Short mmCIF file of C-alpha atoms in Angstrom, two decimals:
data_model
loop_
_atom_site.label_atom_id
_atom_site.label_comp_id
_atom_site.label_asym_id
_atom_site.label_seq_id
_atom_site.Cartn_x
_atom_site.Cartn_y
_atom_site.Cartn_z
CA UNK R 1 99.47 108.10 119.38
CA UNK R 2 102.58 106.40 120.51
CA UNK R 3 103.73 103.34 118.01
CA UNK R 4 103.74 101.13 121.14
CA UNK R 5 99.61 101.76 121.17
CA UNK R 6 99.68 101.10 117.49
CA UNK R 7 101.42 97.83 118.07
CA UNK R 8 99.15 96.72 121.13
CA UNK R 9 96.14 97.62 118.47
CA UNK R 10 97.16 95.74 115.99
CA UNK R 11 97.59 92.50 118.44
CA UNK R 12 94.13 93.23 119.98
CA UNK R 13 93.14 93.65 116.12
CA UNK R 14 94.34 89.95 114.87
CA UNK R 15 92.92 88.55 118.29
CA UNK R 16 89.59 89.95 117.46
CA UNK R 17 89.29 89.42 113.50
CA UNK R 18 90.99 85.60 114.77
CA UNK R 19 87.43 84.98 116.11
CA UNK R 20 85.04 85.88 113.50
CA UNK R 21 83.66 83.50 111.38
CA UNK R 22 85.07 82.68 107.81
CA UNK R 23 82.83 84.43 104.86
CA UNK R 24 81.62 81.38 103.64
CA UNK R 25 79.43 82.58 101.28
CA UNK R 26 82.12 83.81 98.89
CA UNK R 27 84.67 80.80 99.69
CA UNK R 28 87.92 80.11 97.68
CA UNK R 29 86.83 78.88 94.45
CA UNK R 30 87.84 75.23 93.72
CA UNK R 31 87.64 72.77 90.77
CA UNK R 32 88.58 69.83 92.94
CA UNK R 33 92.07 69.13 91.70
CA UNK R 34 94.08 70.82 94.30
CA UNK R 35 94.57 70.43 98.28
CA UNK R 36 93.87 73.98 99.25
CA UNK R 37 95.09 74.69 103.04
CA UNK R 38 97.18 78.40 103.72
CA UNK R 39 99.69 77.77 100.91
CA UNK R 40 97.25 76.50 98.17
CA UNK R 41 97.67 74.80 95.19
CA UNK R 42 98.37 75.18 91.37
CA UNK R 43 95.04 73.45 90.66
CA UNK R 44 94.12 71.93 86.87
CA UNK R 45 93.81 75.77 85.63
CA UNK R 46 89.77 75.15 85.25
CA UNK R 47 86.76 74.92 87.27
CA UNK R 48 85.45 78.33 89.34
CA UNK R 49 87.61 80.70 90.91
CA UNK R 50 86.17 83.74 92.73
CA UNK R 51 86.77 87.43 92.44
CA UNK R 52 86.68 90.00 94.77
CA UNK R 53 86.35 93.71 93.17
CA UNK R 54 87.88 96.25 95.31
CA UNK R 55 85.37 98.85 94.68
CA UNK R 56 82.41 97.01 94.09
CA UNK R 57 79.23 99.24 92.87
CA UNK R 58 81.42 101.67 91.00
CA UNK R 59 83.84 98.83 88.41
CA UNK R 60 80.71 96.28 88.75
CA UNK R 61 79.47 96.51 85.27
CA UNK R 62 83.12 96.91 83.75
CA UNK R 63 84.46 93.70 85.54
CA UNK R 64 81.80 92.03 84.37
CA UNK R 65 81.87 92.95 80.98
CA UNK R 66 86.01 92.02 80.91
CA UNK R 67 84.65 88.61 82.88
CA UNK R 68 82.28 87.85 80.30
CA UNK R 69 84.91 88.14 77.73
CA UNK R 70 87.36 85.98 79.93
CA UNK R 71 84.90 82.97 80.08
CA UNK R 72 84.37 82.90 76.67
CA UNK R 73 88.23 83.23 75.77
CA UNK R 74 88.29 80.35 78.42
CA UNK R 75 85.28 78.07 78.52
CA UNK R 76 86.91 75.45 81.26
CA UNK R 77 86.79 78.36 83.74
CA UNK R 78 84.24 80.33 85.56
CA UNK R 79 84.48 83.40 87.48
CA UNK R 80 82.37 84.25 90.55
CA UNK R 81 82.26 87.90 90.69
CA UNK R 82 82.20 89.33 94.13
CA UNK R 83 81.77 93.43 94.56
CA UNK R 84 83.00 94.69 97.76
CA UNK R 85 82.78 98.64 98.02
CA UNK R 86 86.22 100.47 98.34
CA UNK R 87 85.30 101.67 101.88
CA UNK R 88 84.68 97.85 103.15
CA UNK R 89 87.48 96.21 100.97
CA UNK R 90 90.54 96.03 103.87
CA UNK R 91 88.12 94.89 107.10
CA UNK R 92 86.49 92.15 104.87
CA UNK R 93 90.16 90.84 103.31
CA UNK R 94 91.87 91.01 106.99
CA UNK R 95 88.37 89.07 108.23
CA UNK R 96 89.10 86.26 105.91
CA UNK R 97 93.01 86.17 106.32
CA UNK R 98 92.09 85.30 110.19
CA UNK R 99 88.94 83.07 109.83
CA UNK R 100 89.63 81.84 106.54
CA UNK R 101 87.44 82.08 102.95
CA UNK R 102 89.64 84.66 101.02
CA UNK R 103 89.11 84.85 97.25
CA UNK R 104 91.58 83.08 94.69
CA UNK R 105 92.00 86.83 92.85
CA UNK R 106 91.09 90.05 94.58
CA UNK R 107 91.85 94.02 94.21
CA UNK R 108 95.32 94.42 95.95
CA UNK R 109 96.33 98.70 95.61
CA UNK R 110 99.15 100.14 96.82
CA UNK R 111 97.67 101.17 100.14
CA UNK R 112 96.24 97.92 101.53
CA UNK R 113 99.65 96.02 99.79
CA UNK R 114 101.54 95.99 102.96
CA UNK R 115 99.34 94.59 105.65
CA UNK R 116 98.01 91.68 103.24
CA UNK R 117 101.80 90.89 102.34
CA UNK R 118 102.57 91.05 105.91
CA UNK R 119 100.03 88.46 106.82
CA UNK R 120 101.70 86.20 104.18
CA UNK R 121 98.38 86.20 102.46
CA UNK R 122 99.30 86.76 98.64
CA UNK R 123 101.66 84.83 96.61
CA UNK R 124 104.65 86.20 94.57
CA UNK R 125 104.43 86.88 91.31
CA UNK R 126 107.94 87.98 89.83
CA UNK R 127 108.35 84.51 88.64
CA UNK R 128 105.10 84.06 86.79
CA UNK R 129 105.45 87.69 85.29
CA UNK R 130 108.50 87.00 84.05
CA UNK R 131 107.17 83.60 82.16
CA UNK R 132 103.96 86.07 80.93
CA UNK R 133 102.88 87.46 77.92
CA UNK R 134 102.78 90.79 79.91
CA UNK R 135 106.36 90.96 80.72
CA UNK R 136 107.49 94.27 79.65
CA UNK R 137 104.14 95.65 78.78
CA UNK R 138 103.38 97.01 82.20
CA UNK R 139 104.25 100.46 83.07
CA UNK R 140 107.63 100.62 84.94
CA UNK R 141 106.07 103.33 87.67
CA UNK R 142 103.39 101.10 88.60
CA UNK R 143 105.21 98.28 89.05
CA UNK R 144 107.80 99.96 91.28
CA UNK R 145 105.25 101.42 93.33
CA UNK R 146 103.71 98.21 93.88
CA UNK R 147 107.13 96.79 94.90
CA UNK R 148 107.64 99.64 96.84
CA UNK R 149 104.31 98.89 98.49
CA UNK R 150 104.90 95.47 99.12
CA UNK R 151 107.08 95.51 102.48
CA UNK R 152 110.61 96.67 101.27
CA UNK R 153 112.06 93.69 99.74
CA UNK R 154 111.64 94.71 96.15
CA UNK R 155 109.18 91.65 95.67
CA UNK R 156 106.03 92.08 93.58
CA UNK R 157 102.61 91.36 95.34
CA UNK R 158 100.31 92.49 93.05
CA UNK R 159 100.42 92.92 89.22
CA UNK R 160 99.13 96.95 88.57
CA UNK R 161 95.77 97.44 86.34
CA UNK R 162 95.95 101.75 86.53
CA UNK R 163 97.22 104.67 87.87
CA UNK R 164 94.41 107.27 89.44
CA UNK R 165 96.85 110.29 88.98
CA UNK R 166 96.74 113.62 90.63
CA UNK R 167 95.64 116.25 88.18
CA UNK R 168 95.38 120.09 88.27
CA UNK R 169 91.88 120.90 86.81
CA UNK R 170 91.25 124.71 86.32
CA UNK R 171 88.51 126.38 84.51
CA UNK R 172 90.04 127.88 81.23
CA UNK R 173 87.07 130.38 80.52
CA UNK R 174 87.97 132.16 83.51
CA UNK R 175 91.56 131.98 82.81
CA UNK R 176 91.14 133.95 79.74
CA UNK R 177 89.08 136.22 80.89
CA UNK R 178 91.70 137.45 83.35
CA UNK R 179 94.52 137.09 80.95
CA UNK R 180 96.35 134.40 82.64
CA UNK R 181 98.71 131.65 81.41
CA UNK R 182 97.48 127.75 82.01
CA UNK R 183 99.21 127.19 85.43
CA UNK R 184 101.76 124.83 84.36
CA UNK R 185 104.27 126.19 86.94
CA UNK R 186 104.17 126.93 90.73
CA UNK R 187 104.83 130.39 90.19
CA UNK R 188 102.02 130.70 87.77
CA UNK R 189 99.91 128.82 89.85
CA UNK R 190 100.17 131.04 92.65
CA UNK R 191 99.63 133.97 90.25
CA UNK R 192 96.31 132.40 89.16
CA UNK R 193 95.20 131.40 92.47
CA UNK R 194 95.27 135.20 93.69
CA UNK R 195 94.16 136.85 90.39
CA UNK R 196 91.09 134.96 90.38
CA UNK R 197 89.67 135.72 94.31
CA UNK R 198 87.26 138.15 94.81
CA UNK R 199 85.82 137.18 97.91
CA UNK R 200 83.22 139.74 97.72
CA UNK R 201 81.64 138.03 94.66
CA UNK R 202 82.17 134.71 96.29
CA UNK R 203 85.02 134.23 93.14
CA UNK R 204 87.97 131.81 94.33
CA UNK R 205 91.19 130.94 92.76
CA UNK R 206 91.00 127.61 94.37
CA UNK R 207 89.84 125.06 96.38
CA UNK R 208 92.23 123.35 99.27
CA UNK R 209 91.60 119.81 100.57
CA UNK R 210 91.37 120.01 104.22
CA UNK R 211 88.97 117.26 105.52
CA UNK R 212 89.36 113.69 105.04
CA UNK R 213 92.48 112.61 102.64
CA UNK R 214 93.88 115.97 102.71
CA UNK R 215 97.42 114.72 103.81
CA UNK R 216 98.32 113.23 100.05
CA UNK R 217 97.38 116.16 98.39
CA UNK R 218 98.99 118.12 101.08
CA UNK R 219 102.30 115.93 100.62
CA UNK R 220 101.95 116.51 96.69
CA UNK R 221 102.07 120.15 96.51
CA UNK R 222 104.95 120.02 99.77
CA UNK R 223 107.11 117.67 97.30
CA UNK R 224 106.26 119.50 94.12
CA UNK R 225 107.64 123.22 94.77
CA UNK R 226 110.23 121.61 97.27
CA UNK R 227 111.66 119.48 94.16
CA UNK R 228 112.81 116.86 96.98
CA UNK R 229 113.12 113.47 95.45
CA UNK R 230 113.05 110.96 98.00
CA UNK R 231 111.02 110.33 101.20
CA UNK R 232 113.69 109.16 103.37
CA UNK R 233 117.16 110.60 103.70
CA UNK R 234 119.14 107.10 104.85
CA UNK R 235 116.72 106.10 108.02
CA UNK R 236 115.14 109.56 108.36
CA UNK R 237 111.81 111.14 106.61
CA UNK R 238 112.38 114.32 104.44
CA UNK R 239 108.76 115.41 105.34
CA UNK R 240 109.91 118.20 107.47
CA UNK R 241 112.95 119.07 105.68
CA UNK R 242 113.31 123.16 105.51
CA UNK R 243 112.52 122.96 101.61
CA UNK R 244 109.31 121.02 102.09
CA UNK R 245 108.36 123.41 105.43
CA UNK R 246 108.83 126.47 103.63
CA UNK R 247 106.81 124.64 101.06
CA UNK R 248 103.79 124.17 103.10
CA UNK R 249 104.14 126.93 104.85
CA UNK R 250 102.83 128.53 101.05
CA UNK R 251 100.32 126.53 100.51
CA UNK R 252 98.59 126.66 103.60
CA UNK R 253 98.41 130.15 103.68
CA UNK R 254 96.40 129.64 100.34
CA UNK R 255 93.71 129.16 103.04
CA UNK R 256 90.48 131.09 103.37
CA UNK R 257 92.98 133.97 101.56
CA UNK R 258 92.37 132.45 97.72
CA UNK R 259 90.00 129.30 98.96
CA UNK R 260 86.52 129.35 100.61
CA UNK R 261 86.54 129.13 104.36
CA UNK R 262 84.25 125.72 104.05
CA UNK R 263 87.52 124.12 102.61
CA UNK R 264 89.05 123.25 105.80
CA UNK R 265 86.41 120.50 106.89
CA UNK R 266 85.87 119.24 102.53
CA UNK R 267 86.38 115.90 101.83
CA UNK R 268 87.29 115.26 97.91
CA UNK R 269 83.45 114.69 97.13
CA UNK R 270 82.17 118.22 98.96
CA UNK R 271 85.39 119.88 97.67
CA UNK R 272 84.35 118.68 93.32
CA UNK R 273 80.79 119.44 94.03
CA UNK R 274 81.81 122.56 95.00
CA UNK R 275 84.18 123.52 92.16
CA UNK R 276 81.86 122.30 89.56
CA UNK R 277 79.04 124.43 90.88
CA UNK R 278 80.46 127.29 91.74
CA UNK R 279 83.68 130.02 90.10
CA UNK R 280 86.54 128.64 91.50
CA UNK R 281 89.55 128.82 89.50
CA UNK R 282 91.76 125.54 90.31
CA UNK R 283 90.98 122.72 91.77
CA UNK R 284 93.72 119.36 92.57
CA UNK R 285 91.78 115.72 92.41
CA UNK R 286 92.66 113.35 90.47
CA UNK R 287 91.43 111.59 87.10
CA UNK R 288 88.48 109.95 88.45
CA UNK R 289 86.56 113.37 88.38
CA UNK R 290 86.91 114.29 85.18
CA UNK R 291 83.49 113.29 84.21
CA UNK R 292 81.75 114.81 86.80
CA UNK R 293 83.19 118.22 85.79
CA UNK R 294 82.43 117.21 81.98
CA UNK R 295 79.04 116.80 83.15
CA UNK R 296 78.73 119.89 85.38
CA UNK R 297 80.71 122.54 83.31
CA UNK R 298 81.30 120.83 80.00
CA UNK R 299 84.70 119.68 78.12
CA UNK R 300 85.15 123.35 76.47
CA UNK R 301 85.12 125.40 80.06
CA UNK R 302 87.97 123.29 82.17
CA UNK R 303 91.21 121.15 81.40
CA UNK R 304 93.46 118.82 83.62
CA UNK R 305 96.61 118.71 83.49
CA UNK R 306 99.75 117.10 85.25
CA UNK R 307 100.70 118.81 88.47
CA UNK R 308 102.87 122.10 88.34
CA UNK R 309 106.93 121.67 87.36
CA UNK R 310 109.13 122.98 90.12
CA UNK R 311 112.63 123.72 90.77
CA UNK R 312 114.36 123.48 87.25
CA UNK R 313 111.40 122.67 85.26
CA UNK R 314 111.14 119.49 86.95
CA UNK R 315 107.98 118.13 87.92
CA UNK R 316 107.96 115.73 91.51
CA UNK R 317 104.75 114.12 93.03
CA UNK R 318 103.99 111.35 95.44
CA UNK R 319 103.32 108.50 94.12
CA UNK R 320 100.23 107.97 92.43
CA UNK R 321 97.58 105.67 93.77
CA UNK R 322 98.15 102.46 92.00
CA UNK R 323 95.62 99.76 91.86
CA UNK R 324 95.89 96.16 90.76
CA UNK R 325 95.21 92.31 91.13
CA UNK R 326 96.89 89.69 93.52
CA UNK R 327 96.64 86.43 93.70
CA UNK R 328 96.20 84.29 96.84
CA UNK R 329 98.43 82.43 98.55
CA UNK R 330 95.52 80.28 100.02
CA UNK R 331 93.62 79.73 96.34
CA UNK R 332 93.37 76.14 95.38
CA UNK R 333 93.36 77.51 92.01
CA UNK R 334 96.60 79.42 91.10
CA UNK R 335 96.87 78.43 87.63
CA UNK R 336 93.27 79.76 86.71
CA UNK R 337 93.63 82.79 89.15
CA UNK R 338 96.76 83.54 87.04
CA UNK R 339 94.51 83.18 83.61
CA UNK R 340 92.64 85.80 84.65
CA UNK R 341 94.85 88.31 86.05
CA UNK R 342 96.95 88.16 82.46
CA UNK R 343 93.77 88.43 80.85
CA UNK R 344 92.58 91.41 82.68
CA UNK R 345 95.58 93.23 81.98
CA UNK R 346 96.25 92.53 78.28
CA UNK R 347 95.98 95.20 75.88
CA UNK R 348 92.06 94.83 75.18
CA UNK R 349 90.95 94.65 78.64
CA UNK R 350 93.26 96.60 80.48
CA UNK R 351 92.16 99.53 77.82
CA UNK R 352 88.15 98.62 78.38
CA UNK R 353 88.82 98.63 81.77
CA UNK R 354 90.47 102.16 82.31
CA UNK R 355 88.06 103.58 79.44
CA UNK R 356 85.54 102.89 81.65
CA UNK R 357 87.37 104.11 85.05
CA UNK R 358 89.13 107.29 83.18
CA UNK R 359 92.21 106.33 84.68
CA UNK R 360 95.76 105.60 83.45
CA UNK R 361 96.27 101.97 81.72
CA UNK R 362 99.22 99.72 83.24
CA UNK R 363 99.42 97.77 79.83
CA UNK R 364 101.64 100.23 77.93
CA UNK R 365 100.11 99.56 74.82
CA UNK R 366 96.86 100.74 75.86
CA UNK R 367 98.59 104.01 76.51
CA UNK R 368 98.16 104.50 72.47
CA UNK R 369 94.43 103.82 72.34
CA UNK R 370 91.85 106.48 70.72
CA UNK R 371 89.89 107.02 73.60
CA UNK R 372 92.94 107.88 75.53
CA UNK R 373 93.83 110.71 73.01
CA UNK R 374 89.96 112.12 73.46
CA UNK R 375 90.54 112.20 77.47
CA UNK R 376 92.48 115.08 77.40
CA UNK R 377 93.62 114.77 81.41
CA UNK R 378 94.51 111.08 81.13
CA UNK R 379 96.79 111.49 77.65
CA UNK R 380 99.06 113.80 79.51
CA UNK R 381 99.03 112.17 82.59
CA UNK R 382 99.89 108.99 80.62
CA UNK R 383 102.31 110.94 79.12
CA UNK R 384 103.85 112.44 82.19
CA UNK R 385 104.27 109.05 83.63
CA UNK R 386 106.03 107.46 80.61
CA UNK R 387 107.86 110.34 78.73
CA UNK R 388 110.39 110.83 81.76
CA UNK R 389 109.18 114.33 82.76
CA UNK R 390 107.93 113.29 86.24
CA UNK R 391 109.70 111.51 89.30
CA UNK R 392 107.84 110.04 92.14
CA UNK R 393 108.63 110.24 95.42
CA UNK R 394 107.24 106.70 96.79
CA UNK R 395 105.02 106.68 99.91
CA UNK R 396 106.20 104.34 102.77
CA UNK R 397 102.85 102.14 102.13
CA UNK R 398 104.94 99.30 103.14
CA UNK R 399 104.95 100.35 107.07
CA UNK R 400 101.95 99.07 109.07
CA UNK R 401 100.93 102.24 110.41
CA UNK R 402 101.17 104.50 106.95
CA UNK R 403 97.53 104.48 106.46
CA UNK R 404 96.79 105.46 110.13
CA UNK R 405 99.27 108.68 110.12
CA UNK R 406 98.02 109.40 107.00
CA UNK R 407 94.54 109.76 108.17
CA UNK R 408 93.49 109.54 111.36
CA UNK R 409 96.78 110.98 112.96
CA UNK R 410 97.43 113.85 111.19
CA UNK R 411 94.53 115.06 109.63
CA UNK R 412 93.00 117.42 112.43
CA UNK R 413 96.65 118.73 112.73
CA UNK R 414 96.83 119.61 109.40
CA UNK R 415 93.49 121.55 109.75
CA UNK R 416 95.23 123.18 112.84
CA UNK R 417 97.75 124.42 110.58
CA UNK R 418 95.16 125.78 107.75
CA UNK R 419 93.36 127.45 110.96
CA UNK R 420 96.91 129.01 112.21
CA UNK R 421 96.85 127.03 115.29
CA UNK R 422 99.95 125.11 114.45
CA UNK R 423 102.94 125.80 112.51
CA UNK R 424 103.92 123.92 109.68
CA UNK R 425 107.25 122.78 110.57
CA UNK R 426 105.43 121.64 114.45
CA UNK R 427 102.99 119.48 112.23
CA UNK R 428 105.77 118.02 110.03
CA UNK R 429 108.11 117.51 112.96
CA UNK R 430 105.22 115.57 114.76
CA UNK R 431 104.53 113.26 111.57
CA UNK R 432 108.26 112.88 111.08
CA UNK R 433 108.75 111.47 114.79
CA UNK R 434 105.98 109.04 114.13
CA UNK R 435 107.19 108.03 110.92
CA UNK R 436 110.95 107.92 111.87
CA UNK R 437 110.06 105.75 114.79
CA UNK R 438 107.77 103.30 112.84
CA UNK R 439 110.79 103.05 109.94
CA UNK R 440 113.13 101.54 112.73
CA UNK R 441 110.33 99.31 113.91
CA UNK R 442 109.88 98.01 110.53
CA UNK R 443 113.86 97.89 109.98
CA UNK R 444 113.95 95.49 113.43
CA UNK R 445 111.26 93.12 112.35
CA UNK R 446 112.67 92.78 108.51
#
């Protein structure tokens, strides 16, 4: 899809959204002290605020628990909770931006941050954080990821709550039986993938993600092996650097050789279910599926470790999905909204949230809590993100077309690479051309 077509699509979307009625049922909270409007106001710091959860259903119970704690500690403030399913959240916010009815506070993760910020919907939070008790207590890499996602100017529009870090899960029982070492390096990963495969017995060394959501996993494997530590070299992307091309060729060659044929169409749910029910040696996913594996296999039959290390013993990974909380600019009670964000990110509450979610806490004081020591994948992921062993390649979330390029535009192309219908170089060159044009267009407007 050409960039000009994308621009037209965005313009058409804005017109369409502008004609949609406001979400009056979840309109912005107001204690009567502010003037409202697009710029909102600080308000009195009391009254009702509205909070939109960007993963409603999945996280509803834990958020209601945090809200109850907050209201007990702040008796002058009430929080109206609105849970919205993750797949519907971006369109709901876009509609409210155009038609009115935004909440005071909402979930704002790296993937949606640029679009919301570009529409001038979010309150800059740098000054508030500098004066806050949270200052110096948040994971620096998570803060950096959200700053990079916000539009490229370094402004912080969302306070990180957690990171759903990439994990390499492996079957310890199968590895032990085969006499294999833990797949801590890419060399050991490839050795294990081959040795654990016996297609006649429906046993495979690895399951590769070829369906929805495949691009992030492919990029992670690619940069992890090449050791390239930046997504850009000047204004040109590094995705089609020869080292990345070679890395992707090696990774894609695993398909059907040491993986099930069904992998070409598998999204994460099918991939996880397949690993949990079969005799597959390794799976790349994130911390979110840990409890599924415990229920299916038992804690003693598998481990979840950080991504393998590459050249020179260094670990390189693409920016992990960081979630956060944003304060909407139209809020009539920003003071109360900010109090809620501060409270949710405090040591005790952020620890409670991430224990429920199985993710890495943003509050560094929570990193040493007892539950993390018991949940090994989270413990190892937290250490990898804070001990200097991992270099993060920041994905260009700030590009308005990134979500489209990393999903609808290129997932079919990656499937062609797996099936041998397109070379890794052809696919990466196509992706690079789209990225370079999008970057040039973005720079013209910033």
